[in-house]
Every structure is written in structure tokens, then in C-alpha cells.
Amino acid sequence: MKIHHVGVAVANLDEGIALYTSIFGARVTHRATVEGIEGAFLDLGTAELELIAPTRPDSPLSKFLADRGPGLHHVAYAVPDIKKALSDAAAAGLELIDTEPRIGLHGVPIAFIHPKSVGGVLTEFVEI
Amino acid sequence: MKIHHVGVAVANLDEGIALYTSIFGARVTHRATVEGIEGAFLDLGTAELELIAPTRPDSPLSKFLADRGPGLHHVAYAVPDIKKALSDAAAAGLELIDTEPRIGLHGVPIAFIHPKSVGGVLTEFVEI
């Protein structure tokens, strides 16, 4: 079974589309309305699911689990140059959690963007 | 920019892996530990991001936004036979929100699985 899509709730669809097409370079593949919901689909390529668990009680992930329980945590985007991606994000007004890249689970540089800048979605850049 | 992965918080990594490999047929591509977090990566193919907004105040999505604010909402899996996927899921002990498929935003049959059955992740099947 493969992931078909990841659903992100937005209060206003046009504002959501503007965010993802301008900041993340996504392309709208189609748009539809059904049963009280309107949706837009953005082509985002091949993805993995990453399961993450804390290994110590003072990890930020332990706080997340205590506050909200298990579940969807973040979406990560592959970027060719993470320092440029961070400076572009900062220039676009996004609040960076990591102003400098650090090494993540894949052994390559990563950095997180604050969810309040990205419609409530904790967002990660991965330099690939 | 392409999605690299979707992060899902789990309290116990082995239990999370067991869920996703048994129910969703995912394959672990690698496993790593860094900075208080251990993670496992599951190959899940090509994905889209779906932005969804309510079109009426009594939509379940309106309640989601009122309760939790905008953000990550669900993960959808492509399945070749949704009725079989639902009966397999029910047989595996998962709680179905939709016991019968209905037509979703893509114009094809969809059905939702209760998040409490899937480690806090609202999960959708899409018949493709």
C-alpha cells in the first residue's frame, strides 16, 4: 500500500494554495468540492513515512506526545541547498526553529520551520 | 520542492513499525537514532499534499479547525480494491469510520479509518 496523499486542514483554500505554491513551489494538479469540503491537490513527488519515538523524557517529542498524543507530527521537504532554503524562508517571513542546519536521522542537514508560519504544520527541510 | 517524508509521532517505535508493516504493507528502509529521537523510515511511494477547507459550518472539518486549528489532518493510502481493504482492516481490528465507501474529492471511492485504530492518525483509503 502506498501513500496517496497527506491531508492538511486550512481555514481558507486560496490562502493555503498561495502558501504552498509560493513557499514550497508546489503545483496544483486539481481542485474539487464534495460534501461540505473543497480541496486542492499539490504534486509533491515521492515520499516516505517517518515514525519517530523519543529516547529520553526531556526530548521535545516527549512533550509533543504528552500534550497531543501520538499522531501526525511534521512534513519534510527535500531541498538541494538547505542554507539557501532557510534564508529564502526567513526572507519570506517564516519563523525558523533552526536558524542553522543540524544533522538529522538521515545523516544529512535538516532544519525545522515553526508551524505557526506554515498553517499549523511543523515543516522540515532535508538537504538531499 | 518535493515532500521528503511525513513524520508520525509514536510512543514506541517497534509497535509503530509493527502497525505500519502489518496493516499498510510498508517496508522499513532504514532506522536511526539522533538527539533523543529514534526513527524508522517506511517506503510509501509517490504522494500528493491535499489542502482541504470546509464549505459549511457544520462540516466535520469545521469542527476539526475549531478544536485544533489548521494543520495536519490525515494520511491517505491508495488501494486497488477498497471493499477488500475495508474488510481486511475490520478483520485486523481497526475501527472504520466509513463502513461503506463513498465518493471523495478525487471522484473515486474513499473511506476513513478511525485515528484511534492507527496510532492517532486519521487514515483514508482511496481506490485507485
mmCIF file with all atom_site columns, C-alpha atoms in Angstrom, chain A residues 16-114:
data_model
loop_
_atom_site.group_PDB
_atom_site.id
_atom_site.type_symbol
_atom_site.label_atom_id
_atom_site.label_alt_id
_atom_site.label_comp_id
_atom_site.label_asym_id
_atom_site.label_entity_id
_atom_site.label_seq_id
_atom_site.pdbx_PDB_ins_code
_atom_site.Cartn_x
_atom_site.Cartn_y
_atom_site.Cartn_z
_atom_site.occupancy
_atom_site.B_iso_or_equiv
_atom_site.pdbx_formal_charge
_atom_site.auth_seq_id
_atom_site.auth_comp_id
_atom_site.auth_asym_id
_atom_site.auth_atom_id
_atom_site.pdbx_PDB_model_num
ATOM 1  C CA . GLY A 1 16  ? -3.484  27.673 1.610   1.00 0.00 ? 16  GLY A CA 1
ATOM 2  C CA . ILE A 1 17  ? -2.767  27.293 -2.096  1.00 0.00 ? 17  ILE A CA 1
ATOM 3  C CA . ALA A 1 18  ? -0.890  30.591 -2.115  1.00 0.00 ? 18  ALA A CA 1
ATOM 4  C CA . LEU A 1 19  ? 1.297   29.438 0.775   1.00 0.00 ? 19  LEU A CA 1
ATOM 5  C CA . TYR A 1 20  ? 2.207   26.082 -0.730  1.00 0.00 ? 20  TYR A CA 1
ATOM 6  C CA . THR A 1 21  ? 2.716   27.281 -4.285  1.00 0.00 ? 21  THR A CA 1
ATOM 7  C CA . SER A 1 22  ? 4.789   30.327 -3.304  1.00 0.00 ? 22  SER A CA 1
ATOM 8  C CA . ILE A 1 23  ? 6.890   28.916 -0.468  1.00 0.00 ? 23  ILE A CA 1
ATOM 9  C CA . PHE A 1 24  ? 7.167   25.268 -1.464  1.00 0.00 ? 24  PHE A CA 1
ATOM 10 C CA . GLY A 1 25  ? 6.959   25.563 -5.242  1.00 0.00 ? 25  GLY A CA 1
ATOM 11 C CA . ALA A 1 26  ? 4.117   23.046 -5.375  1.00 0.00 ? 26  ALA A CA 1
ATOM 12 C CA . ARG A 1 27  ? 1.871   22.789 -8.422  1.00 0.00 ? 27  ARG A CA 1
ATOM 13 C CA . VAL A 1 28  ? -1.915  22.402 -8.115  1.00 0.00 ? 28  VAL A CA 1
ATOM 14 C CA . THR A 1 29  ? -2.922  19.264 -10.005 1.00 0.00 ? 29  THR A CA 1
ATOM 15 C CA . HIS A 1 30  ? -6.646  19.561 -9.422  1.00 0.00 ? 30  HIS A CA 1
ATOM 16 C CA . ARG A 1 31  ? -9.308  21.164 -7.322  1.00 0.00 ? 31  ARG A CA 1
ATOM 17 C CA . ALA A 1 32  ? -12.701 19.802 -6.312  1.00 0.00 ? 32  ALA A CA 1
ATOM 18 C CA . THR A 1 33  ? -15.607 20.203 -3.912  1.00 0.00 ? 33  THR A CA 1
ATOM 19 C CA . VAL A 1 34  ? -17.648 17.459 -2.253  1.00 0.00 ? 34  VAL A CA 1
ATOM 20 C CA . GLU A 1 35  ? -19.873 17.089 0.821   1.00 0.00 ? 35  GLU A CA 1
ATOM 21 C CA . GLY A 1 36  ? -19.029 20.344 2.547   1.00 0.00 ? 36  GLY A CA 1
ATOM 22 C CA . ILE A 1 37  ? -15.322 20.282 1.736   1.00 0.00 ? 37  ILE A CA 1
ATOM 23 C CA . GLU A 1 38  ? -13.291 21.880 -1.022  1.00 0.00 ? 38  GLU A CA 1
ATOM 24 C CA . GLY A 1 39  ? -9.834  20.605 -1.756  1.00 0.00 ? 39  GLY A CA 1
ATOM 25 C CA . ALA A 1 40  ? -6.766  21.313 -3.859  1.00 0.00 ? 40  ALA A CA 1
ATOM 26 C CA . PHE A 1 41  ? -4.159  18.686 -4.698  1.00 0.00 ? 41  PHE A CA 1
ATOM 27 C CA . LEU A 1 42  ? -0.491  19.549 -4.988  1.00 0.00 ? 42  LEU A CA 1
ATOM 28 C CA . ASP A 1 43  ? 2.062   17.384 -6.724  1.00 0.00 ? 43  ASP A CA 1
ATOM 29 C CA . LEU A 1 44  ? 4.856   16.689 -4.279  1.00 0.00 ? 44  LEU A CA 1
ATOM 30 C CA . GLY A 1 45  ? 6.694   13.658 -5.633  1.00 0.00 ? 45  GLY A CA 1
ATOM 31 C CA . THR A 1 46  ? 7.819   10.523 -3.836  1.00 0.00 ? 46  THR A CA 1
ATOM 32 C CA . ALA A 1 47  ? 7.620   10.347 -0.059  1.00 0.00 ? 47  ALA A CA 1
ATOM 33 C CA . GLU A 1 48  ? 8.401   8.236  2.948   1.00 0.00 ? 48  GLU A CA 1
ATOM 34 C CA . LEU A 1 49  ? 6.611   7.877  6.229   1.00 0.00 ? 49  LEU A CA 1
ATOM 35 C CA . GLU A 1 50  ? 8.916   8.524  9.173   1.00 0.00 ? 50  GLU A CA 1
ATOM 36 C CA . LEU A 1 51  ? 7.917   7.048  12.518  1.00 0.00 ? 51  LEU A CA 1
ATOM 37 C CA . ILE A 1 52  ? 9.622   8.798  15.422  1.00 0.00 ? 52  ILE A CA 1
ATOM 38 C CA . ALA A 1 53  ? 9.705   7.972  19.099  1.00 0.00 ? 53  ALA A CA 1
ATOM 39 C CA . PRO A 1 54  ? 11.526  9.775  21.931  1.00 0.00 ? 54  PRO A CA 1
ATOM 40 C CA . THR A 1 55  ? 14.524  8.111  23.542  1.00 0.00 ? 55  THR A CA 1
ATOM 41 C CA . ARG A 1 56  ? 14.594  10.373 26.602  1.00 0.00 ? 56  ARG A CA 1
ATOM 42 C CA . PRO A 1 57  ? 11.873  12.055 28.675  1.00 0.00 ? 57  PRO A CA 1
ATOM 43 C CA . ASP A 1 58  ? 13.145  15.617 28.081  1.00 0.00 ? 58  ASP A CA 1
ATOM 44 C CA . SER A 1 59  ? 13.010  15.339 24.278  1.00 0.00 ? 59  SER A CA 1
ATOM 45 C CA . PRO A 1 60  ? 10.679  17.856 22.575  1.00 0.00 ? 60  PRO A CA 1
ATOM 46 C CA . LEU A 1 61  ? 8.971   14.790 21.099  1.00 0.00 ? 61  LEU A CA 1
ATOM 47 C CA . SER A 1 62  ? 8.158   13.536 24.605  1.00 0.00 ? 62  SER A CA 1
ATOM 48 C CA . LYS A 1 63  ? 6.422   16.868 25.270  1.00 0.00 ? 63  LYS A CA 1
ATOM 49 C CA . PHE A 1 64  ? 4.510   16.560 21.969  1.00 0.00 ? 64  PHE A CA 1
ATOM 50 C CA . LEU A 1 65  ? 3.297   13.068 22.919  1.00 0.00 ? 65  LEU A CA 1
ATOM 51 C CA . ALA A 1 66  ? 2.343   14.178 26.422  1.00 0.00 ? 66  ALA A CA 1
ATOM 52 C CA . ASP A 1 67  ? 0.465   17.228 25.121  1.00 0.00 ? 67  ASP A CA 1
ATOM 53 C CA . ARG A 1 68  ? -1.226  15.846 21.996  1.00 0.00 ? 68  ARG A CA 1
ATOM 54 C CA . GLY A 1 69  ? -0.761  12.075 21.992  1.00 0.00 ? 69  GLY A CA 1
ATOM 55 C CA . PRO A 1 70  ? 0.639   10.069 19.093  1.00 0.00 ? 70  PRO A CA 1
ATOM 56 C CA . GLY A 1 71  ? -0.194  11.111 15.534  1.00 0.00 ? 71  GLY A CA 1
ATOM 57 C CA . LEU A 1 72  ? 0.834   13.298 12.630  1.00 0.00 ? 72  LEU A CA 1
ATOM 58 C CA . HIS A 1 73  ? 3.859   15.377 13.593  1.00 0.00 ? 73  HIS A CA 1
ATOM 59 C CA . HIS A 1 74  ? 5.532   17.104 10.614  1.00 0.00 ? 74  HIS A CA 1
ATOM 60 C CA . VAL A 1 75  ? 6.036   17.230 6.848   1.00 0.00 ? 75  VAL A CA 1
ATOM 61 C CA . ALA A 1 76  ? 9.562   17.336 5.431   1.00 0.00 ? 76  ALA A CA 1
ATOM 62 C CA . TYR A 1 77  ? 10.642  18.725 2.064   1.00 0.00 ? 77  TYR A CA 1
ATOM 63 C CA . ALA A 1 78  ? 13.768  17.768 0.173   1.00 0.00 ? 78  ALA A CA 1
ATOM 64 C CA . VAL A 1 79  ? 15.868  20.815 -0.731  1.00 0.00 ? 79  VAL A CA 1
ATOM 65 C CA . PRO A 1 80  ? 19.127  20.903 -2.677  1.00 0.00 ? 80  PRO A CA 1
ATOM 66 C CA . ASP A 1 81  ? 20.683  23.703 -0.572  1.00 0.00 ? 81  ASP A CA 1
ATOM 67 C CA . ILE A 1 82  ? 19.372  23.959 2.981   1.00 0.00 ? 82  ILE A CA 1
ATOM 68 C CA . LYS A 1 83  ? 21.146  27.239 3.837   1.00 0.00 ? 83  LYS A CA 1
ATOM 69 C CA . LYS A 1 84  ? 19.539  28.889 0.811   1.00 0.00 ? 84  LYS A CA 1
ATOM 70 C CA . ALA A 1 85  ? 16.161  27.323 1.662   1.00 0.00 ? 85  ALA A CA 1
ATOM 71 C CA . LEU A 1 86  ? 16.405  28.719 5.211   1.00 0.00 ? 86  LEU A CA 1
ATOM 72 C CA . SER A 1 87  ? 17.410  32.178 4.063   1.00 0.00 ? 87  SER A CA 1
ATOM 73 C CA . ASP A 1 88  ? 14.619  32.178 1.444   1.00 0.00 ? 88  ASP A CA 1
ATOM 74 C CA . ALA A 1 89  ? 12.148  31.054 4.122   1.00 0.00 ? 89  ALA A CA 1
ATOM 75 C CA . ALA A 1 90  ? 13.295  33.760 6.544   1.00 0.00 ? 90  ALA A CA 1
ATOM 76 C CA . ALA A 1 91  ? 13.084  36.371 3.757   1.00 0.00 ? 91  ALA A CA 1
ATOM 77 C CA . ALA A 1 92  ? 9.502   35.206 3.088   1.00 0.00 ? 92  ALA A CA 1
ATOM 78 C CA . GLY A 1 93  ? 8.676   35.923 6.741   1.00 0.00 ? 93  GLY A CA 1
ATOM 79 C CA . LEU A 1 94  ? 8.654   32.342 8.039   1.00 0.00 ? 94  LEU A CA 1
ATOM 80 C CA . GLU A 1 95  ? 9.815   31.792 11.619  1.00 0.00 ? 95  GLU A CA 1
ATOM 81 C CA . LEU A 1 96  ? 12.750  29.387 11.756  1.00 0.00 ? 96  LEU A CA 1
ATOM 82 C CA . ILE A 1 97  ? 13.099  26.955 14.664  1.00 0.00 ? 97  ILE A CA 1
ATOM 83 C CA . ASP A 1 98  ? 16.597  26.048 13.473  1.00 0.00 ? 98  ASP A CA 1
ATOM 84 C CA . THR A 1 99  ? 18.437  29.066 12.117  1.00 0.00 ? 99  THR A CA 1
ATOM 85 C CA . GLU A 1 100 ? 21.393  26.798 11.315  1.00 0.00 ? 100 GLU A CA 1
ATOM 86 C CA . PRO A 1 101 ? 21.095  23.300 9.835   1.00 0.00 ? 101 PRO A CA 1
ATOM 87 C CA . ARG A 1 102 ? 21.818  20.307 12.067  1.00 0.00 ? 102 ARG A CA 1
ATOM 88 C CA . ILE A 1 103 ? 22.297  16.632 11.277  1.00 0.00 ? 103 ILE A CA 1
ATOM 89 C CA . GLY A 1 104 ? 19.042  14.636 11.338  1.00 0.00 ? 104 GLY A CA 1
ATOM 90 C CA . LEU A 1 105 ? 18.033  10.992 11.350  1.00 0.00 ? 105 LEU A CA 1
ATOM 91 C CA . HIS A 1 106 ? 19.070  10.542 7.717   1.00 0.00 ? 106 HIS A CA 1
ATOM 92 C CA . GLY A 1 107 ? 22.613  11.747 8.492   1.00 0.00 ? 107 GLY A CA 1
ATOM 93 C CA . VAL A 1 108 ? 22.160  14.846 6.336   1.00 0.00 ? 108 VAL A CA 1
ATOM 94 C CA . PRO A 1 109 ? 21.482  18.501 7.284   1.00 0.00 ? 109 PRO A CA 1
ATOM 95 C CA . ILE A 1 110 ? 17.956  19.314 8.417   1.00 0.00 ? 110 ILE A CA 1
ATOM 96 C CA . ALA A 1 111 ? 16.165  22.338 9.863   1.00 0.00 ? 111 ALA A CA 1
ATOM 97 C CA . PHE A 1 112 ? 12.652  22.980 11.149  1.00 0.00 ? 112 PHE A CA 1
ATOM 98 C CA . ILE A 1 113 ? 10.263  25.858 10.399  1.00 0.00 ? 113 ILE A CA 1
ATOM 99 C CA . HIS A 1 114 ? 7.760   26.888 13.088  1.00 0.00 ? 114 HIS A CA 1
#
